Short mmCIF file of C-alpha atoms in Angstrom, two decimals:
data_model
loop_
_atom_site.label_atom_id
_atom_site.label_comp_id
_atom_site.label_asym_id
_atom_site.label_seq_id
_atom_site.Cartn_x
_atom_site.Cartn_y
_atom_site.Cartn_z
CA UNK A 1015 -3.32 0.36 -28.12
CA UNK A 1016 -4.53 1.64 -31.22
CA UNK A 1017 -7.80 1.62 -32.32
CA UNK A 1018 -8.93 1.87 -35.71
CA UNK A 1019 -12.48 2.86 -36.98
CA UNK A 1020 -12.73 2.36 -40.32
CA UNK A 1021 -15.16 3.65 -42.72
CA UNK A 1022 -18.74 1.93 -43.09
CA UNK A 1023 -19.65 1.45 -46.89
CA UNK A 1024 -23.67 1.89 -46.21
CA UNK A 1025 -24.53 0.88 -49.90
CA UNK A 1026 -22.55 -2.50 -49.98
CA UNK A 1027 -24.43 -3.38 -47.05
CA UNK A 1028 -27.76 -2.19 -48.22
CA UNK A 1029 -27.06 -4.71 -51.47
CA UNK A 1030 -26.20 -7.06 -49.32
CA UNK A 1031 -29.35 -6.98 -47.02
CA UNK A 1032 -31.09 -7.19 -50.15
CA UNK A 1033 -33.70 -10.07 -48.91
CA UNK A 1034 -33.31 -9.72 -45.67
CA UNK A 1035 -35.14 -6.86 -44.47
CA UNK A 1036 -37.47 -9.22 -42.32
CA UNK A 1037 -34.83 -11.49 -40.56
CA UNK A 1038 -34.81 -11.37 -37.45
CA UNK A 1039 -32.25 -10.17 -34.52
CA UNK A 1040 -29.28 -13.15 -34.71
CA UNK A 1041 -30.85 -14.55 -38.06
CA UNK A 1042 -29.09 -14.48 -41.53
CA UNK A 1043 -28.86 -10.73 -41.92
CA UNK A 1044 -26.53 -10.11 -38.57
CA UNK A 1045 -24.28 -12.90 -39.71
CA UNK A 1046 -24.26 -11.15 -42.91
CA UNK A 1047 -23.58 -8.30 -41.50
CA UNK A 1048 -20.89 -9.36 -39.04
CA UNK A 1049 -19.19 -11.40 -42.06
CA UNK A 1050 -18.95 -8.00 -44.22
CA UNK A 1051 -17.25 -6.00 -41.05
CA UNK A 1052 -14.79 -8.30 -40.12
CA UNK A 1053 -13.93 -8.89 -43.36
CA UNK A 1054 -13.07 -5.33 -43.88
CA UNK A 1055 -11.64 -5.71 -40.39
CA UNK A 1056 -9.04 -8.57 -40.91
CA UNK A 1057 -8.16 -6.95 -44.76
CA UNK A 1058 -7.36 -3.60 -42.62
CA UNK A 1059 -5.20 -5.87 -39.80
CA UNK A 1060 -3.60 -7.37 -42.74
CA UNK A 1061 -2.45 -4.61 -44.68
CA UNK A 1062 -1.42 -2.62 -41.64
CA UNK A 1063 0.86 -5.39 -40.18
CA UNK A 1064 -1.53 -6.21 -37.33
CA UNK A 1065 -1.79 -9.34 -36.04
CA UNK A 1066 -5.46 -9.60 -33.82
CA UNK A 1067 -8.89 -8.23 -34.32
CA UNK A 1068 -11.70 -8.57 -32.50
CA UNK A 1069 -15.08 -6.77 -31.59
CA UNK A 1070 -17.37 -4.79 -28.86
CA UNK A 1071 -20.03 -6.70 -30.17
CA UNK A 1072 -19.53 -9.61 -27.86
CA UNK A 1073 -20.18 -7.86 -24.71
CA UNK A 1074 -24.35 -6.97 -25.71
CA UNK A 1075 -26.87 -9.89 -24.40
CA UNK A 1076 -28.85 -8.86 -27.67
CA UNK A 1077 -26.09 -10.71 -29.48
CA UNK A 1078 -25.10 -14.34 -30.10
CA UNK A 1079 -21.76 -15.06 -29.25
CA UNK A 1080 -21.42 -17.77 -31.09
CA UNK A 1081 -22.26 -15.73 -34.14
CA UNK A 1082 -19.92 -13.55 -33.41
CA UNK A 1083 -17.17 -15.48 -32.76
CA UNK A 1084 -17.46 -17.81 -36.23
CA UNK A 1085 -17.65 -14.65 -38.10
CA UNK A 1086 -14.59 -13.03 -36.40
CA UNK A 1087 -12.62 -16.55 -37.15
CA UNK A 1088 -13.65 -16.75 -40.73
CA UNK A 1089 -12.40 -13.97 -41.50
CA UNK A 1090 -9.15 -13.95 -39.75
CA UNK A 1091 -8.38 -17.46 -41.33
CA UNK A 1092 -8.25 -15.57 -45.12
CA UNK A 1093 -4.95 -13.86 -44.15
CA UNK A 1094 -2.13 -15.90 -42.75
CA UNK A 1095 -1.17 -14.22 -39.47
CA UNK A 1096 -4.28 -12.67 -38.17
CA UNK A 1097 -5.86 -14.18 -34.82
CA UNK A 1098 -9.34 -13.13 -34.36
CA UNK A 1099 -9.73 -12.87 -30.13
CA UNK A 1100 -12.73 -14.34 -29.25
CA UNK A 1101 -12.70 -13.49 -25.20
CA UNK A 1102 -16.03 -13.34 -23.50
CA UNK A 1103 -16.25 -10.46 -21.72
CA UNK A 1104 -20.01 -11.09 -20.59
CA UNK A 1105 -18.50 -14.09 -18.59
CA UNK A 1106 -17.39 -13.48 -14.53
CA UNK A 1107 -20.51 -11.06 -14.89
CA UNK A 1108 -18.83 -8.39 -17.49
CA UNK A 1109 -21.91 -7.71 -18.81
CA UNK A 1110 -23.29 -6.13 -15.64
CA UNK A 1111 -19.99 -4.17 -15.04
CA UNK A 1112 -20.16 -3.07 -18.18
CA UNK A 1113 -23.66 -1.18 -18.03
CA UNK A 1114 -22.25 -0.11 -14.06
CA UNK A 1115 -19.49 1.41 -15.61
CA UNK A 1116 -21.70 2.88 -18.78
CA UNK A 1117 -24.17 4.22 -16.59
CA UNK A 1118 -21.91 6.03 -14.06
CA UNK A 1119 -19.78 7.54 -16.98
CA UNK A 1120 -23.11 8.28 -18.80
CA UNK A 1121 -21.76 6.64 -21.99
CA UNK A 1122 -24.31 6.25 -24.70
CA UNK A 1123 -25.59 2.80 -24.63
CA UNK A 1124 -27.39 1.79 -27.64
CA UNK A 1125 -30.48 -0.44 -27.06
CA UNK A 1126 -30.56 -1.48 -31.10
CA UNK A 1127 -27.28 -2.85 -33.17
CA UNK A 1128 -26.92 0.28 -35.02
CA UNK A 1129 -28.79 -1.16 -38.66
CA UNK A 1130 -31.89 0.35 -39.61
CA UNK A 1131 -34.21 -2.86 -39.32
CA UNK A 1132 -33.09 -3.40 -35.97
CA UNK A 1133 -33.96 0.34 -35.05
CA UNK A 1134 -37.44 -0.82 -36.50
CA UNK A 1135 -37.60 -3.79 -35.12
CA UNK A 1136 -36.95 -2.23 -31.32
CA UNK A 1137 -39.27 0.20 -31.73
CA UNK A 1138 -42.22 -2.13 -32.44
CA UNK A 1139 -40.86 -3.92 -29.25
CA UNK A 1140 -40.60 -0.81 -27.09
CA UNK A 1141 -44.05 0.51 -28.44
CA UNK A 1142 -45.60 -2.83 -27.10
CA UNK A 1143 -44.14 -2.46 -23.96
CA UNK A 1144 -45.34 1.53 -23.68
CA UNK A 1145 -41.99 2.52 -24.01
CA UNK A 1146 -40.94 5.80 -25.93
CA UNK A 1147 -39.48 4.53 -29.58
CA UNK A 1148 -35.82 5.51 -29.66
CA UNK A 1149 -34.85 8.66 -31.83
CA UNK A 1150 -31.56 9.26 -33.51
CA UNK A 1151 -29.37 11.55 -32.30
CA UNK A 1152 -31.06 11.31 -28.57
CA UNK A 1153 -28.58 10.11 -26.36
CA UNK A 1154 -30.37 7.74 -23.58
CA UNK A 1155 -28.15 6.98 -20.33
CA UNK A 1156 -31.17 4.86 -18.58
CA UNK A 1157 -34.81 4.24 -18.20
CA UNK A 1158 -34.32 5.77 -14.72
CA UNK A 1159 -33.01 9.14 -15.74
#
């Protein structure tokens, strides 16, 4: 299956947030966000002849499906013959397997969505909690390692 990682336009999104730098996790600014991805995403599917997209996103507890999901569909609906697969993976308890399988394997998992005001955001949060603020570039496998 191939997968396709397409570039991330950092300024377009900063002009976007524009506004929004105090929303919170799920509010305005993630469905902003998600909107400006999949749009990119389902422009990419469409011009390359494929016919589904879909996203990682939906498997993180931090996210709202829902959110997710109408953003994914939105955009698929602009081009005729793109599907946008909306299968919940966190469902028959995926979400556990998922940090099993991430934490056996060591994979990096990511406790912020990747956008700078999140990063903020969790570090307030983990500083209240006495936790170490997370750094870039410092891979973290678990609290128990």
């Amino acid at each position: 299956m191939p997968f396709i990682d397409a570039d991330y336009d950092k300024d377009n999104w900063f002009e976007r947030a524009k506004g929004m730098e105090h929303e919170p996790e799920r509010g305005v600014r993630c469905t902003m966000c998600f909107d400006m991805r999949f749009e990119r995403t389902a422009l990419y599917a469409y011009e390359n002849n494929f016919s589904v997209i879909s996203s990682s996103l939906g498997i993180s507890r931090w996210k709202d499906m829902k959110q997710i999901t109408d953003s994914g569909i939105r955009s698929a609906q602009k081009y005729p013959g793109i599907t946008y697969w909306d299968y919940n993976w966190r469902k028959g308890g995926g979400s556990a397997r998922m940090v099993e399988i991430s934490k056996r394997e060591r994979f990096y998992q990511q406790e912020y969505c990747g956008c700078i005001y999140s990063l903020r955001d969790t570090n307030h949060h983990r500083k209240d909690q006495g936790r170490d603020i997370i750094r870039i570039g410092v891979k973290y496998y678990g609290d128990d390692e």
